[in-house]
PDB file of C-alpha atoms in Angstrom:
ATOM      1  CA  MET A 222     -83.758  19.601  31.813  1.00 63.00           C
ATOM      2  CA  SER A 223     -86.725  17.393  31.013  1.00 87.00           C
ATOM      3  CA  GLN A 224     -86.574  13.702  31.869  1.00 89.00           C
ATOM      4  CA  GLN A 225     -87.190  12.768  28.233  1.00 90.00           C
ATOM      5  CA  LEU A 226     -84.265  14.842  27.010  1.00 87.00           C
ATOM      6  CA  TYR A 227     -82.058  13.471  29.788  1.00 84.00           C
ATOM      7  CA  THR A 228     -82.900   9.893  28.826  1.00 87.00           C
ATOM      8  CA  ALA A 229     -82.447  10.534  25.116  1.00 87.00           C
ATOM      9  CA  PHE A 230     -79.028  12.089  25.682  1.00 87.00           C
ATOM     10  CA  PHE A 231     -77.477  10.018  28.450  1.00 91.00           C
ATOM     11  CA  LEU A 232     -78.917   6.558  27.885  1.00 90.00           C
ATOM     12  CA  PRO A 233     -77.198   5.987  24.498  1.00 90.00           C
ATOM     13  CA  GLN A 234     -73.913   7.192  26.019  1.00 93.00           C
ATOM     14  CA  SER A 235     -74.122   4.806  28.973  1.00 93.00           C
ATOM     15  CA  VAL A 236     -75.052   1.951  26.634  1.00 93.00           C
ATOM     16  CA  TYR A 237     -72.103   2.825  24.388  1.00 93.00           C
ATOM     17  CA  PHE A 238     -69.625   2.987  27.270  1.00 95.00           C
ATOM     18  CA  THR A 239     -70.915  -0.280  28.755  1.00 95.00           C
ATOM     19  CA  ALA A 240     -70.548  -2.037  25.403  1.00 95.00           C
ATOM     20  CA  HIS A 241     -67.127  -0.442  24.867  1.00 95.00           C
ATOM     21  CA  ASN A 242     -65.836  -1.493  28.288  1.00 95.00           C
ATOM     22  CA  PHE A 243     -67.231  -4.989  27.754  1.00 95.00           C
ATOM     23  CA  SER A 244     -65.505  -5.384  24.383  1.00 95.00           C
ATOM     24  CA  VAL A 245     -62.225  -4.031  25.804  1.00 94.00           C
ATOM     25  CA  SER A 246     -62.277  -6.499  28.714  1.00 94.00           C
ATOM     26  CA  LEU A 247     -63.224  -9.296  26.323  1.00 92.00           C
ATOM     27  CA  HIS A 248     -60.328  -8.322  24.054  1.00 91.00           C
ATOM     28  CA  LYS A 249     -57.902  -8.417  27.002  1.00 90.00           C
ATOM     29  CA  LYS A 250     -59.134 -11.891  27.975  1.00 88.00           C
ATOM     30  CA  ASN A 251     -58.613 -13.132  24.422  1.00 86.00           C
ATOM     31  CA  LYS A 252     -55.070 -11.728  24.413  1.00 83.00           C
ATOM     32  CA  GLU A 253     -54.292 -13.455  27.718  1.00 80.00           C
ATOM     33  CA  LYS A 254     -55.596 -16.748  26.328  1.00 77.00           C
ATOM     34  CA  LYS A 255     -53.346 -16.408  23.292  1.00 72.00           C
ATOM     35  CA  TYR A 256     -50.303 -15.764  25.487  1.00 66.00           C
ATOM     36  CA  ASP A 257     -51.129 -18.783  27.666  1.00 65.00           C
ATOM     37  CA  ASN A 258     -50.776 -21.191  24.772  1.00 55.00           C
TER      38      ASN A 258
END
């Protein structure tokens, strides 16, 4: 597999999963804040 194809295929996926995990953890923090009040 060429490096260009590898980057084109896997980089968007890793960016998506990083953003997804970040938003999930952020969402959990917001829920915990709501329950604290």
